[in-house]
Amino acid sequence: MKRIIVAVLAVLVLLPIVVTHSQTNEKTIAERLGYPRDAKLLIVHADDLGMAHSVNAATIKAFETGLVNSGSIMVPCPWLSEIAAYARSNPQADLGLHLTLTSEWTGFRWGPVMPKDRVKSLLDKDGYFYLLETEAASHADPKEVELEITAQIEKARALGIQPTHLDSHMGTLYQNKELFEVFLRVARNNKLPVRIAKSWFARADFLPATLKADDVYIDRILDINPTVTPNDWAKFYSEAIKNLEPGVTEVVIHLAYDDGEMRGATFNHPDWGAAWRQRDFDYFTSDAFRKVLQENQIKLITWRELGKLIK
Amino acid sequence: MKRIIVAVLAVLVLLPIVVTHSQTNEKTIAERLGYPRDAKLLIVHADDLGMAHSVNAATIKAFETGLVNSGSIMVPCPWLSEIAAYARSNPQADLGLHLTLTSEWTGFRWGPVMPKDRVKSLLDKDGYFYLLETEAASHADPKEVELEITAQIEKARALGIQPTHLDSHMGTLYQNKELFEVFLRVARNNKLPVRIAKSWFARADFLPATLKADDVYIDRILDINPTVTPNDWAKFYSEAIKNLEPGVTEVVIHLAYDDGEMRGATFNHPDWGAAWRQRDFDYFTSDAFRKVLQENQIKLITWRELGKLIK
């Protein structure tokens, strides 16, 4: 009896210590990558490659500066072949797939990689993907989503793109639990990391509920929004980077030139429009951005490194 | 007997007169349109609408001058919706369909309106239309061609385009008799005139062999070619228009701006490239062109007028 009491007491006394020890000892994503726990790690990620020539040209130019170091490709879009040629010539580039289930510019549209009659739930009355992520998510049959995103991955590989990661154009695949489960299943099958941030968990509880211990995800996403005025563009980014918390952050940006093609595509949509993308290009290829990275000891990392953590 | 001899003699004497009379009395296409036999009638026709924003923007600008008065739309291309909106707002515009079975720019591609698995013979290994018209024609199953071009017409109509005529991007549908027969059958079913010129008959004898008496076709096509140097561009067109023969001529032109998008698309193909299209735009919106039309009593007509001849 005495032994039992001692044992129970020991458990009661030791339990908080063990739990605390376990919590503090759980490796952060930074530590799993081999960096110190307080390292500030940043992925500078350009979305929407393949959408338009202007996007491809500006993003490739930005890659050449070394300051933008990752991007993702929209397989269904008309300029895929141009960026696929770049991927074949630059196999070290950190290029993922921006899985696409929306076609958001009213004058400039695209549709699925799958035959249209196999993925009818993904298409609007004109045979294109829906304009909005909410429309896409509310109509989408998860089986057809799985077919289509799998086809996008297969087509990318057939064109010589070796994707290092996956994300979802306009966030369609994060719109509800069913779609997110499809997304995660396809990503796990392909052993590819997915754009998932701990900072999203509070607003979508199906995210942590769906993840497993060995899934790889980052700490937070940083992105600009339409409340920032053009004059405050550089200030917004520089301040955010100065204040970066330790861990892995992905800054999600949209690069293109403010040219005829992008103005034509985005004529009725200044948010994420031609001038917006030119501002992103100007900041992320600037000396000001280079300086703020250096002064704040921020280390650029890629999804390729994160992908190596996947067993 | 005497009566019979008189009758036979009368036939023999009258026969050449009747035949000659019949030949000279056969109405020319100009006369069928209500113009004098010696009228010089011209359609100024911009191809490739819907392909790119640059093409749409330059062609719409040229339409506004009144000097370019007809064009045709590529239904499978990414910028279809933009030109469809123009067509809906400008129902008087003479817009036809540039039926499309090729996707010729290596970095910028498109594919069918039909589900891909229904028109496999039209697709290259990447799931796009073939780059070349000769490849397209040699692989194409005529039944699948009929499905696809019918789908292109239906999709155009569903988007509010009321096509006035049909032609064939890169001439794929004129590559052999089988394809041409499909093309004509679909055009007749839709009661639409087709770009066919008498001046082509010598080099493709299946053309006249396939046509019927009540088909509507024009006298000749005028188009520039890569042997003309940029410096001689305006001279070539002005001379050709000064020397225009009576009847109906269509000058087939390719308008776009020499901008990032068109340079991106045509980077490895100066023929029909960005600078080529800018030169066409510059000439066909110029005072020099307006003057040469006026000085040579050339009357602009449209396919809409030609279409009214179809019963």
Short mmCIF file of N, CA, C and O in Angstrom, two decimals, chain A residues 53 56 75 77-83 106-110 112-118 125-128 155 158-159 259-265 267, chain B residues 53 56 75 77-83 106-110 112-118 125-128 155 158-159 259-265 267:
data_model
loop_
_atom_site.label_atom_id
_atom_site.label_comp_id
_atom_site.label_asym_id
_atom_site.label_seq_id
_atom_site.Cartn_x
_atom_site.Cartn_y
_atom_site.Cartn_z
N HIS A 53 1.94 35.98 -69.46
CA HIS A 53 3.35 36.24 -69.78
C HIS A 53 3.93 37.26 -68.81
O HIS A 53 5.07 37.13 -68.36
N ASN A 56 4.92 35.57 -65.63
CA ASN A 56 6.12 34.75 -65.82
C ASN A 56 7.36 35.63 -65.93
O ASN A 56 8.38 35.38 -65.26
N VAL A 75 -1.23 25.16 -63.46
CA VAL A 75 -1.13 24.23 -64.60
C VAL A 75 -2.20 24.47 -65.67
O VAL A 75 -1.91 24.35 -66.86
N CYS A 77 -3.37 27.11 -66.86
CA CYS A 77 -3.35 28.43 -67.49
C CYS A 77 -2.57 28.44 -68.81
O CYS A 77 -1.73 27.58 -69.07
N PRO A 78 -2.87 29.44 -69.66
CA PRO A 78 -2.35 29.42 -71.04
C PRO A 78 -0.83 29.55 -71.16
O PRO A 78 -0.27 29.11 -72.16
N TRP A 79 -0.18 30.16 -70.17
CA TRP A 79 1.26 30.37 -70.28
C TRP A 79 2.06 29.33 -69.49
O TRP A 79 3.21 29.55 -69.14
N LEU A 80 1.44 28.19 -69.21
CA LEU A 80 2.14 27.09 -68.53
C LEU A 80 3.41 26.67 -69.27
O LEU A 80 4.46 26.47 -68.66
N SER A 81 3.31 26.51 -70.59
CA SER A 81 4.46 25.97 -71.34
C SER A 81 5.68 26.86 -71.20
O SER A 81 6.82 26.37 -71.15
N GLU A 82 5.45 28.18 -71.14
CA GLU A 82 6.58 29.11 -70.99
C GLU A 82 7.29 28.87 -69.65
O GLU A 82 8.53 28.80 -69.60
N ILE A 83 6.53 28.73 -68.57
CA ILE A 83 7.17 28.56 -67.26
C ILE A 83 7.70 27.13 -67.11
O ILE A 83 8.70 26.90 -66.41
N THR A 106 -12.63 38.32 -65.74
CA THR A 106 -13.84 38.10 -66.55
C THR A 106 -13.56 38.00 -68.05
O THR A 106 -14.32 37.36 -68.77
N GLY A 107 -12.49 38.64 -68.54
CA GLY A 107 -12.23 38.60 -69.99
C GLY A 107 -11.23 37.57 -70.42
O GLY A 107 -10.97 37.41 -71.63
N PHE A 108 -10.64 36.88 -69.45
CA PHE A 108 -9.46 36.04 -69.70
C PHE A 108 -9.63 34.79 -68.84
O PHE A 108 -9.53 34.86 -67.62
N ARG A 109 -9.97 33.67 -69.47
CA ARG A 109 -10.44 32.51 -68.73
C ARG A 109 -9.64 31.24 -69.05
O ARG A 109 -8.97 31.16 -70.08
N TRP A 110 -9.79 30.27 -68.16
CA TRP A 110 -9.19 28.95 -68.38
C TRP A 110 -10.06 27.89 -67.72
O TRP A 110 -10.92 28.19 -66.88
N PRO A 112 -10.29 23.22 -67.00
CA PRO A 112 -9.58 22.11 -66.36
C PRO A 112 -8.57 21.40 -67.27
O PRO A 112 -8.65 21.49 -68.49
N VAL A 113 -7.67 20.68 -66.62
CA VAL A 113 -6.77 19.76 -67.34
C VAL A 113 -7.56 18.49 -67.71
O VAL A 113 -7.37 17.95 -68.79
N MET A 114 -8.42 18.04 -66.86
CA MET A 114 -9.25 16.86 -67.13
C MET A 114 -10.23 17.16 -68.27
O MET A 114 -10.60 18.31 -68.48
N PRO A 115 -10.69 16.12 -68.98
CA PRO A 115 -11.77 16.33 -69.94
C PRO A 115 -12.97 16.97 -69.21
O PRO A 115 -13.31 16.56 -68.10
N LYS A 116 -13.57 17.96 -69.87
CA LYS A 116 -14.62 18.75 -69.20
C LYS A 116 -15.78 17.91 -68.68
O LYS A 116 -16.37 18.22 -67.66
N ASP A 117 -16.11 16.84 -69.41
CA ASP A 117 -17.29 16.07 -68.98
C ASP A 117 -16.98 15.16 -67.79
O ASP A 117 -17.88 14.56 -67.22
N ARG A 118 -15.72 15.09 -67.36
CA ARG A 118 -15.36 14.31 -66.17
C ARG A 118 -15.35 15.17 -64.90
O ARG A 118 -15.26 14.62 -63.80
N LYS A 125 -21.17 27.89 -66.45
CA LYS A 125 -22.00 27.63 -67.64
C LYS A 125 -21.21 27.80 -68.94
O LYS A 125 -21.61 27.27 -69.98
N ASP A 126 -20.11 28.55 -68.90
CA ASP A 126 -19.30 28.75 -70.11
C ASP A 126 -18.19 27.71 -70.26
O ASP A 126 -17.40 27.76 -71.21
N GLY A 127 -18.13 26.77 -69.34
CA GLY A 127 -17.13 25.69 -69.45
C GLY A 127 -15.78 26.04 -68.86
O GLY A 127 -14.79 25.35 -69.09
N TYR A 128 -15.72 27.15 -68.12
CA TYR A 128 -14.48 27.52 -67.42
C TYR A 128 -14.63 27.22 -65.94
O TYR A 128 -15.74 27.01 -65.45
N LYS A 155 0.26 16.46 -65.16
CA LYS A 155 0.61 17.25 -66.35
C LYS A 155 1.88 18.05 -66.12
O LYS A 155 2.75 18.12 -67.00
N ALA A 158 4.71 15.72 -66.45
CA ALA A 158 4.91 15.33 -67.85
C ALA A 158 5.65 16.42 -68.62
O ALA A 158 6.38 16.14 -69.58
N LEU A 159 5.47 17.68 -68.19
CA LEU A 159 6.16 18.80 -68.86
C LEU A 159 7.54 19.07 -68.25
O LEU A 159 8.18 20.05 -68.60
N ASP A 259 1.43 46.22 -67.26
CA ASP A 259 1.48 46.36 -68.72
C ASP A 259 0.12 46.05 -69.34
O ASP A 259 -0.86 45.80 -68.63
N GLY A 260 0.06 46.09 -70.66
CA GLY A 260 -1.21 45.91 -71.37
C GLY A 260 -1.90 44.62 -71.01
O GLY A 260 -3.12 44.59 -70.75
N GLU A 261 -1.15 43.54 -70.98
CA GLU A 261 -1.75 42.24 -70.71
C GLU A 261 -2.38 42.19 -69.32
O GLU A 261 -3.53 41.77 -69.15
N MET A 262 -1.62 42.63 -68.29
CA MET A 262 -2.16 42.56 -66.93
C MET A 262 -3.28 43.58 -66.73
O MET A 262 -4.24 43.31 -66.02
N ARG A 263 -3.14 44.74 -67.37
CA ARG A 263 -4.25 45.72 -67.27
C ARG A 263 -5.49 45.16 -67.93
O ARG A 263 -6.61 45.36 -67.45
N GLY A 264 -5.30 44.47 -69.06
CA GLY A 264 -6.44 43.86 -69.75
C GLY A 264 -7.10 42.80 -68.88
O GLY A 264 -8.34 42.74 -68.80
N ALA A 265 -6.30 41.98 -68.21
CA ALA A 265 -6.86 40.91 -67.39
C ALA A 265 -7.60 41.46 -66.18
O ALA A 265 -8.67 40.99 -65.82
N PHE A 267 -8.74 44.62 -65.50
CA PHE A 267 -9.29 45.97 -65.72
C PHE A 267 -10.39 46.34 -64.72
O PHE A 267 -10.54 47.51 -64.37
N HIS B 53 -4.87 39.51 -75.38
CA HIS B 53 -5.40 40.85 -75.12
C HIS B 53 -4.88 41.84 -76.13
O HIS B 53 -5.61 42.71 -76.61
N ASN B 56 -6.91 41.62 -79.28
CA ASN B 56 -8.24 42.20 -79.08
C ASN B 56 -8.18 43.73 -79.05
O ASN B 56 -8.94 44.42 -79.72
N VAL B 75 -12.39 30.75 -80.81
CA VAL B 75 -13.20 30.38 -79.64
C VAL B 75 -12.39 29.64 -78.56
O VAL B 75 -12.62 29.86 -77.37
N CYS B 77 -9.50 30.14 -77.46
CA CYS B 77 -8.38 30.90 -76.89
C CYS B 77 -8.76 31.62 -75.59
O CYS B 77 -9.93 31.86 -75.31
N PRO B 78 -7.74 31.95 -74.77
CA PRO B 78 -8.01 32.44 -73.41
C PRO B 78 -8.72 33.78 -73.33
O PRO B 78 -9.37 34.07 -72.33
N TRP B 79 -8.59 34.61 -74.36
CA TRP B 79 -9.19 35.95 -74.30
C TRP B 79 -10.51 36.02 -75.06
O TRP B 79 -10.95 37.10 -75.46
N LEU B 80 -11.16 34.87 -75.27
CA LEU B 80 -12.47 34.83 -75.92
C LEU B 80 -13.49 35.71 -75.19
O LEU B 80 -14.24 36.46 -75.82
N SER B 81 -13.54 35.59 -73.86
CA SER B 81 -14.60 36.30 -73.12
C SER B 81 -14.50 37.80 -73.33
O SER B 81 -15.51 38.49 -73.38
N GLU B 82 -13.28 38.32 -73.44
CA GLU B 82 -13.12 39.76 -73.66
C GLU B 82 -13.73 40.18 -75.00
O GLU B 82 -14.48 41.16 -75.07
N ILE B 83 -13.46 39.42 -76.06
CA ILE B 83 -13.99 39.80 -77.37
C ILE B 83 -15.48 39.46 -77.48
O ILE B 83 -16.23 40.14 -78.19
N THR B 106 4.91 28.37 -78.85
CA THR B 106 5.41 27.29 -78.00
C THR B 106 5.23 27.52 -76.50
O THR B 106 5.10 26.56 -75.74
N GLY B 107 5.19 28.78 -76.07
CA GLY B 107 5.06 29.04 -74.63
C GLY B 107 3.65 29.37 -74.18
O GLY B 107 3.41 29.54 -72.98
N PHE B 108 2.73 29.44 -75.14
CA PHE B 108 1.37 29.98 -74.89
C PHE B 108 0.39 29.12 -75.69
O PHE B 108 0.36 29.18 -76.90
N ARG B 109 -0.36 28.26 -74.98
CA ARG B 109 -1.10 27.20 -75.67
C ARG B 109 -2.58 27.20 -75.30
O ARG B 109 -2.98 27.74 -74.29
N TRP B 110 -3.34 26.51 -76.17
CA TRP B 110 -4.76 26.31 -75.88
C TRP B 110 -5.20 24.98 -76.48
O TRP B 110 -4.50 24.39 -77.32
N PRO B 112 -9.01 22.22 -76.99
CA PRO B 112 -10.35 22.18 -77.58
C PRO B 112 -11.46 22.70 -76.66
O PRO B 112 -11.31 22.74 -75.44
N VAL B 113 -12.59 23.03 -77.30
CA VAL B 113 -13.82 23.32 -76.56
C VAL B 113 -14.46 22.00 -76.11
O VAL B 113 -14.98 21.91 -75.00
N MET B 114 -14.38 20.98 -76.96
CA MET B 114 -14.93 19.66 -76.60
C MET B 114 -14.11 19.05 -75.46
O MET B 114 -12.93 19.37 -75.29
N PRO B 115 -14.73 18.15 -74.68
CA PRO B 115 -13.93 17.39 -73.71
C PRO B 115 -12.76 16.70 -74.43
O PRO B 115 -12.94 16.14 -75.51
N LYS B 116 -11.59 16.77 -73.80
CA LYS B 116 -10.38 16.27 -74.48
C LYS B 116 -10.48 14.82 -74.92
O LYS B 116 -9.91 14.44 -75.96
N ASP B 117 -11.17 13.99 -74.15
CA ASP B 117 -11.20 12.57 -74.52
C ASP B 117 -12.15 12.28 -75.69
O ASP B 117 -12.18 11.17 -76.19
N ARG B 118 -12.91 13.29 -76.12
CA ARG B 118 -13.79 13.11 -77.28
C ARG B 118 -13.11 13.53 -78.58
O ARG B 118 -13.64 13.26 -79.67
N LYS B 125 0.80 15.58 -77.48
CA LYS B 125 1.07 14.80 -76.26
C LYS B 125 0.82 15.60 -74.98
O LYS B 125 0.62 15.03 -73.91
N ASP B 126 0.83 16.94 -75.09
CA ASP B 126 0.60 17.78 -73.91
C ASP B 126 -0.87 18.15 -73.74
O ASP B 126 -1.22 18.89 -72.82
N GLY B 127 -1.72 17.65 -74.64
CA GLY B 127 -3.15 17.92 -74.49
C GLY B 127 -3.61 19.22 -75.12
O GLY B 127 -4.73 19.67 -74.89
N TYR B 128 -2.74 19.85 -75.90
CA TYR B 128 -3.11 21.06 -76.64
C TYR B 128 -3.31 20.71 -78.10
O TYR B 128 -2.91 19.64 -78.56
N LYS B 155 -20.47 27.36 -78.77
CA LYS B 155 -19.97 28.13 -77.62
C LYS B 155 -19.99 29.63 -77.92
O LYS B 155 -20.37 30.44 -77.06
N ALA B 158 -23.46 30.77 -77.56
CA ALA B 158 -23.86 30.79 -76.15
C ALA B 158 -23.32 32.03 -75.44
O ALA B 158 -23.93 32.54 -74.50
N LEU B 159 -22.18 32.55 -75.92
CA LEU B 159 -21.60 33.75 -75.32
C LEU B 159 -22.14 35.03 -75.96
O LEU B 159 -21.65 36.13 -75.67
N ASP B 259 3.98 44.52 -78.03
CA ASP B 259 4.11 44.70 -76.58
C ASP B 259 4.59 43.41 -75.91
O ASP B 259 4.89 42.41 -76.60
N GLY B 260 4.69 43.46 -74.59
CA GLY B 260 5.24 42.32 -73.85
C GLY B 260 4.52 41.02 -74.15
O GLY B 260 5.15 39.98 -74.38
N GLU B 261 3.20 41.07 -74.14
CA GLU B 261 2.42 39.85 -74.34
C GLU B 261 2.69 39.23 -75.71
O GLU B 261 2.96 38.03 -75.83
N MET B 262 2.64 40.06 -76.76
CA MET B 262 2.83 39.51 -78.10
C MET B 262 4.28 39.10 -78.33
O MET B 262 4.55 38.12 -79.00
N ARG B 263 5.20 39.88 -77.74
CA ARG B 263 6.62 39.47 -77.86
C ARG B 263 6.85 38.15 -77.15
O ARG B 263 7.60 37.30 -77.60
N GLY B 264 6.18 38.00 -76.00
CA GLY B 264 6.30 36.74 -75.26
C GLY B 264 5.77 35.57 -76.06
O GLY B 264 6.39 34.50 -76.12
N ALA B 265 4.62 35.77 -76.71
CA ALA B 265 4.00 34.68 -77.46
C ALA B 265 4.84 34.30 -78.68
O ALA B 265 4.99 33.13 -79.01
N PHE B 267 8.09 35.01 -79.48
CA PHE B 267 9.52 35.30 -79.31
C PHE B 267 10.41 34.54 -80.29
O PHE B 267 11.46 35.02 -80.70
#
